[in-house]
Amino acid sequence: PQAKLIFIISLFLGTTITISSNHWVMAWTGLEINTLAILPLISKSHHPRAVEAATKYFLVQATASTLVLFSSMTNAWYTGQWDITQLTHSTSSLILTAAISMKLGLAPFHFWFPEVLQGSPLTTGLLLSTVMKFPPITLLFMTSQSLNPSLLTILAILSVAMGGWMGLNQTQTRKIMAFSSIAHLGWMTIILIYYPKLTLLNFYLYAMMTAAVFLTLNSMKVLKLSTLMTAWAKAPSLSTILLLTLLSLAGLPPLTGFLPKWLIIQELTKQDMAPAAMIISLLSLLGLFFYLRLAYCATITLPPHTTNHMKQWHTNKPINPSIAVLTTLSIMLLPISPMLATLV
């Protein structure tokens, strides 16, 4: 427990250092602390799969950190500026875009993310999908004026497409959540240059909904779809709420998840990017398909009685209050969207 506490504190310390720094070297230090703090949490089960996931994670993040440092040094070499907001040299902004895409798991640098998420426990998966994405997103937010719009649009459309297509035939819940994360990152990236605060709003809402889904799956101990089919007997109310949270993550209208998509499509149309908005909206239908499949397995399917899974009986254990708060927020924030829009 003490070691775990140290790792969690280091994780939040690294995140805080990165998001509050002005100097590239401090931002890089924060990213490194983050990477090193999450590694023991990924590999703590000592299962070969977990160790493999930790190794993959380390190699990818080390490469991305090196590229971040390289791009900032190139920029300092040409302009004499170490300030994060002063990234004016075109080559270094390209290298930085590649590095941050690797850190976030944006397509075409997304291959490591599903594998790492599949090898780590659900709680660590939650940290990887939310907290670990925050520092790179803030770096993109701070450098958004100097990035290449067409490159980011291509990366975003690719991410939404890959996240949707590759999630279609998955049976492992962690891999499905990984591909959903890649698709959501695409939505955040496409609007980054035109309305950076909308990227942050999208990230906050995405983190909230993903946390609700991961905590629900964790409390039901669900790692694959066949277990999810038998989980309705264990916690019927939780399964029903999971249905709504998943539909919110898919972005269906009366729920919270529709808000960022709606604002992003509106902003893209204002920027004369209606074709991009249309493509990204159609591609998010792929994501809707696998969320519906998860939701279908969670609540609408009764499994045949010949399954080779142990039946889980109804428990009277109270639901974790954080799940209750997060799911309520994930479902019901759409009516106060004007207030959220003024906050950003």
XYZ file of C-alpha atoms in Angstrom:
344
model
C 0.000 0.000 0.000
C 2.815 2.453 0.779
C 4.490 1.789 -2.561
C 1.138 2.178 -4.328
C 0.562 5.499 -2.549
C 4.009 6.719 -3.639
C 3.284 5.746 -7.273
C -0.118 7.491 -7.252
C 1.396 10.651 -5.688
C 4.224 10.605 -8.274
C 1.629 10.231 -11.025
C -0.264 13.331 -9.934
C 2.993 15.185 -9.269
C 4.230 14.458 -12.823
C 0.900 15.584 -14.286
C 0.940 18.795 -12.218
C 4.545 19.602 -13.208
C 3.747 19.209 -16.917
C 0.513 21.194 -16.941
C 1.943 24.076 -14.915
C 5.317 24.423 -16.662
C 6.376 27.071 -19.165
C 9.763 25.576 -19.984
C 10.098 22.554 -22.266
C 12.558 20.736 -20.000
C 10.173 20.947 -17.026
C 7.319 19.633 -19.177
C 9.528 16.747 -20.311
C 10.493 15.989 -16.674
C 6.820 15.791 -15.706
C 6.096 13.381 -18.575
C 9.007 11.155 -17.508
C 7.866 11.066 -13.847
C 4.414 10.089 -15.093
C 5.738 7.241 -17.239
C 7.920 5.827 -14.473
C 5.133 6.045 -11.888
C 2.570 4.130 -13.966
C 4.936 1.260 -14.970
C 4.759 -0.620 -11.601
C 0.971 -0.207 -11.596
C 0.752 -1.901 -15.025
C 3.063 -4.785 -14.175
C 2.054 -5.386 -10.553
C 0.369 -8.748 -11.210
C 3.703 -10.188 -12.532
C 1.728 -12.000 -15.226
C 3.794 -12.278 -18.456
C 1.056 -10.325 -20.259
C 1.315 -7.484 -17.736
C 5.115 -7.364 -17.955
C 4.862 -7.307 -21.760
C 2.364 -4.441 -21.557
C 4.657 -2.480 -19.230
C 7.641 -3.023 -21.559
C 5.667 -1.869 -24.615
C 4.406 1.152 -22.717
C 7.907 2.073 -21.560
C 9.444 1.806 -25.041
C 6.733 3.875 -26.740
C 6.710 6.578 -24.054
C 10.510 6.774 -23.997
C 10.574 7.253 -27.784
C 7.870 9.933 -27.572
C 9.659 11.758 -24.729
C 12.897 11.745 -26.725
C 11.034 13.267 -29.669
C 9.504 15.953 -27.418
C 12.970 16.868 -26.180
C 14.352 16.774 -29.734
C 11.631 19.080 -31.092
C 12.080 21.592 -28.261
C 15.877 21.579 -28.733
C 15.467 22.139 -32.480
C 13.157 25.045 -31.741
C 15.587 26.496 -29.176
C 18.468 26.069 -31.654
C 16.675 28.120 -34.328
C 14.790 30.675 -32.234
C 16.607 30.805 -28.885
C 13.255 30.195 -27.091
C 12.613 27.456 -24.514
C 9.089 28.712 -23.811
C 6.346 26.184 -24.620
C 4.063 28.743 -26.259
C 6.863 30.009 -28.543
C 7.136 26.891 -30.714
C 7.504 28.750 -34.011
C 9.846 26.549 -36.063
C 7.878 24.399 -38.530
C 10.038 21.233 -38.332
C 9.941 21.185 -34.549
C 6.158 21.610 -34.526
C 5.870 18.611 -36.890
C 8.144 16.496 -34.667
C 6.143 17.588 -31.609
C 2.855 16.588 -33.273
C 4.286 13.110 -33.951
C 5.618 12.823 -30.387
C 2.357 13.851 -28.721
C 0.386 11.560 -31.073
C 2.578 8.710 -29.865
C 2.052 9.672 -26.235
C -1.716 9.897 -26.660
C -2.156 6.909 -28.970
C -3.534 8.854 -31.940
C -3.620 6.933 -35.233
C -1.240 6.022 -36.941
C 0.716 5.691 -33.646
C -2.111 3.896 -31.853
C -0.998 0.244 -32.009
C 0.539 0.120 -28.533
C -2.511 1.405 -26.657
C -4.988 -1.524 -26.923
C -2.191 -4.006 -26.145
C -1.065 -2.096 -23.049
C -4.628 -1.617 -21.815
C -5.373 -5.325 -22.322
C -2.338 -6.273 -20.217
C -3.127 -4.006 -17.261
C -5.821 -4.208 -14.540
C -9.059 -2.219 -14.951
C -8.112 0.473 -12.409
C -4.734 1.035 -14.097
C -6.560 1.026 -17.431
C -8.695 3.863 -16.113
C -5.561 5.859 -15.183
C -4.009 5.158 -18.616
C -7.156 6.299 -20.437
C -7.738 9.498 -18.444
C -4.960 10.883 -16.198
C -2.099 9.852 -18.501
C -3.719 11.606 -21.481
C -4.028 14.932 -19.685
C -0.381 16.218 -19.800
C 0.073 15.592 -23.575
C -3.302 17.239 -24.279
C -2.273 20.329 -22.284
C 0.984 20.509 -24.273
C -1.031 20.406 -27.505
C -3.361 23.053 -26.065
C -0.426 25.375 -25.265
C 1.215 24.961 -28.683
C -2.049 24.947 -30.681
C -1.327 28.251 -32.516
C 1.775 26.880 -34.226
C 0.585 23.401 -35.268
C -0.298 22.345 -38.814
C -4.120 22.329 -39.287
C -4.294 19.900 -42.225
C -1.963 17.386 -40.520
C -4.064 17.422 -37.340
C -7.293 17.015 -39.336
C -5.836 13.962 -41.150
C -4.646 12.435 -37.852
C -8.056 13.076 -36.278
C -10.070 11.489 -39.101
C -7.667 8.516 -39.161
C -8.047 8.086 -35.396
C -11.836 8.121 -35.466
C -11.793 5.658 -38.390
C -9.288 3.260 -36.784
C -10.937 3.523 -33.371
C -14.272 2.615 -34.924
C -13.173 -0.120 -37.316
C -10.779 -1.958 -35.056
C -13.194 -1.930 -32.143
C -15.909 -3.696 -34.142
C -14.897 -7.328 -33.637
C -13.342 -7.124 -30.147
C -14.623 -9.289 -27.311
C -12.405 -7.935 -24.518
C -13.904 -4.946 -22.707
C -10.505 -3.295 -22.123
C -9.655 -3.397 -25.827
C -13.062 -1.959 -26.707
C -12.434 0.893 -24.244
C -8.987 1.438 -25.799
C -10.423 1.818 -29.301
C -13.156 4.066 -27.937
C -10.410 6.233 -26.406
C -8.587 6.461 -29.766
C -11.810 7.581 -31.482
C -12.526 10.218 -28.819
C -8.989 11.566 -29.142
C -9.706 12.063 -32.840
C -12.656 14.322 -31.955
C -10.448 16.310 -29.560
C -7.674 16.736 -32.129
C -9.831 17.940 -35.024
C -11.074 21.005 -33.112
C -7.773 21.778 -31.336
C -6.604 24.573 -33.649
C -9.953 26.283 -34.177
C -11.301 26.227 -30.619
C -8.713 24.818 -28.166
C -10.941 25.193 -25.080
C -13.487 22.875 -26.671
C -10.761 20.197 -26.788
C -10.359 20.513 -23.027
C -14.123 20.424 -22.407
C -14.347 17.294 -24.581
C -11.482 15.731 -22.615
C -13.093 16.444 -19.225
C -16.426 14.962 -20.273
C -14.713 11.969 -21.926
C -12.624 11.331 -18.764
C -15.766 11.467 -16.624
C -17.730 9.020 -18.795
C -14.761 6.640 -19.189
C -14.182 6.677 -15.420
C -17.846 5.776 -14.878
C -17.623 2.843 -17.337
C -14.295 1.519 -15.986
C -15.433 1.711 -12.343
C -18.697 -0.057 -13.197
C -16.845 -2.826 -15.074
C -14.390 -3.089 -12.187
C -17.132 -3.444 -9.562
C -18.763 -6.192 -11.658
C -15.341 -7.777 -12.393
C -16.059 -7.840 -16.134
C -13.096 -8.408 -18.476
C -14.852 -9.856 -21.516
C -18.258 -9.754 -23.176
C -19.286 -13.279 -22.126
C -18.802 -12.319 -18.455
C -20.791 -9.145 -19.072
C -23.703 -11.289 -20.298
C -23.929 -13.078 -16.939
C -23.306 -9.947 -14.854
C -26.939 -8.766 -15.011
C -27.876 -11.259 -12.274
C -25.222 -9.850 -9.964
C -26.133 -6.158 -10.173
C -29.190 -5.442 -12.342
C -29.364 -1.734 -11.483
C -25.664 -1.236 -12.242
C -26.039 -2.989 -15.616
C -28.975 -0.740 -16.507
C -26.987 2.382 -15.612
C -24.022 1.009 -17.601
C -26.320 0.892 -20.668
C -27.004 4.636 -20.353
C -23.359 5.521 -19.685
C -22.231 3.580 -22.771
C -24.823 5.335 -24.929
C -23.591 8.647 -23.511
C -20.013 7.689 -24.447
C -21.306 6.955 -27.957
C -22.721 10.492 -28.096
C -26.477 9.949 -28.328
C -28.556 13.146 -27.997
C -30.338 13.339 -24.632
C -27.122 12.347 -22.801
C -23.958 14.224 -21.805
C -21.755 12.687 -24.518
C -23.732 14.451 -27.235
C -22.642 17.891 -25.982
C -18.961 17.906 -27.125
C -19.827 16.308 -30.485
C -22.567 18.872 -31.079
C -20.312 21.843 -30.232
C -17.431 20.444 -32.318
C -19.629 19.879 -35.397
C -21.055 23.390 -34.986
C -17.568 24.939 -34.736
C -16.240 22.939 -37.724
C -19.190 24.109 -39.827
C -18.432 27.716 -38.844
C -14.824 27.179 -39.988
C -15.969 26.018 -43.462
C -14.987 22.442 -42.666
C -18.392 20.860 -43.265
C -16.901 17.893 -45.238
C -14.563 17.029 -42.343
C -17.472 17.343 -39.891
C -19.585 15.033 -42.062
C -16.828 12.405 -42.401
C -16.041 12.386 -38.676
C -19.757 12.161 -37.768
C -20.299 9.212 -40.108
C -17.192 7.460 -38.789
C -18.419 7.837 -35.209
C -21.334 5.564 -36.197
C -18.797 2.709 -36.184
C -18.102 3.508 -32.537
C -21.841 3.628 -31.835
C -22.108 0.058 -33.156
C -19.686 -1.437 -30.648
C -21.053 0.628 -27.736
C -24.496 -0.718 -28.644
C -23.057 -4.222 -28.660
C -21.603 -3.693 -25.175
C -24.908 -2.226 -23.995
C -26.791 -5.127 -25.606
C -24.612 -7.658 -23.788
C -24.954 -5.769 -20.510
C -28.724 -5.522 -20.320
C -30.738 -6.843 -23.240
C -29.301 -10.354 -23.614
C -30.224 -13.213 -21.333
C -27.501 -15.849 -21.734
C -28.447 -19.464 -22.451
C -28.251 -21.630 -19.350
C -25.569 -23.856 -20.845
C -22.792 -21.261 -20.569
C -19.588 -22.572 -19.071
C -19.324 -19.489 -16.839
C -20.069 -19.478 -13.150
C -23.321 -17.653 -12.504
C -22.837 -14.632 -10.303
C -25.587 -14.196 -7.764
C -27.255 -10.968 -6.766
C -25.268 -9.178 -4.074
C -26.595 -6.623 -1.642
C -23.232 -4.881 -1.535
C -23.827 -1.105 -1.867
C -22.690 0.569 -5.075
C -19.578 2.710 -4.785
C -20.729 6.368 -4.359
C -18.164 7.595 -6.923
C -19.821 5.377 -9.570
C -23.200 6.896 -8.675
C -21.901 10.475 -8.981
C -19.966 9.846 -12.212
C -22.802 8.020 -13.962
C -25.302 10.718 -12.982
C -22.983 13.358 -14.457
C -22.341 11.199 -17.541
C -26.049 10.964 -18.266
C -27.597 14.266 -17.223
C -25.312 17.187 -18.098
C -26.838 18.057 -21.484
C -29.500 20.508 -20.146
C -26.810 22.707 -18.601
C -24.772 22.817 -21.820
C -25.127 26.636 -22.161
C -23.401 26.999 -18.802
C -20.637 24.553 -19.777
C -20.186 26.369 -23.099
C -19.691 29.678 -21.260
C -17.162 28.048 -18.918
C -14.835 27.133 -21.790
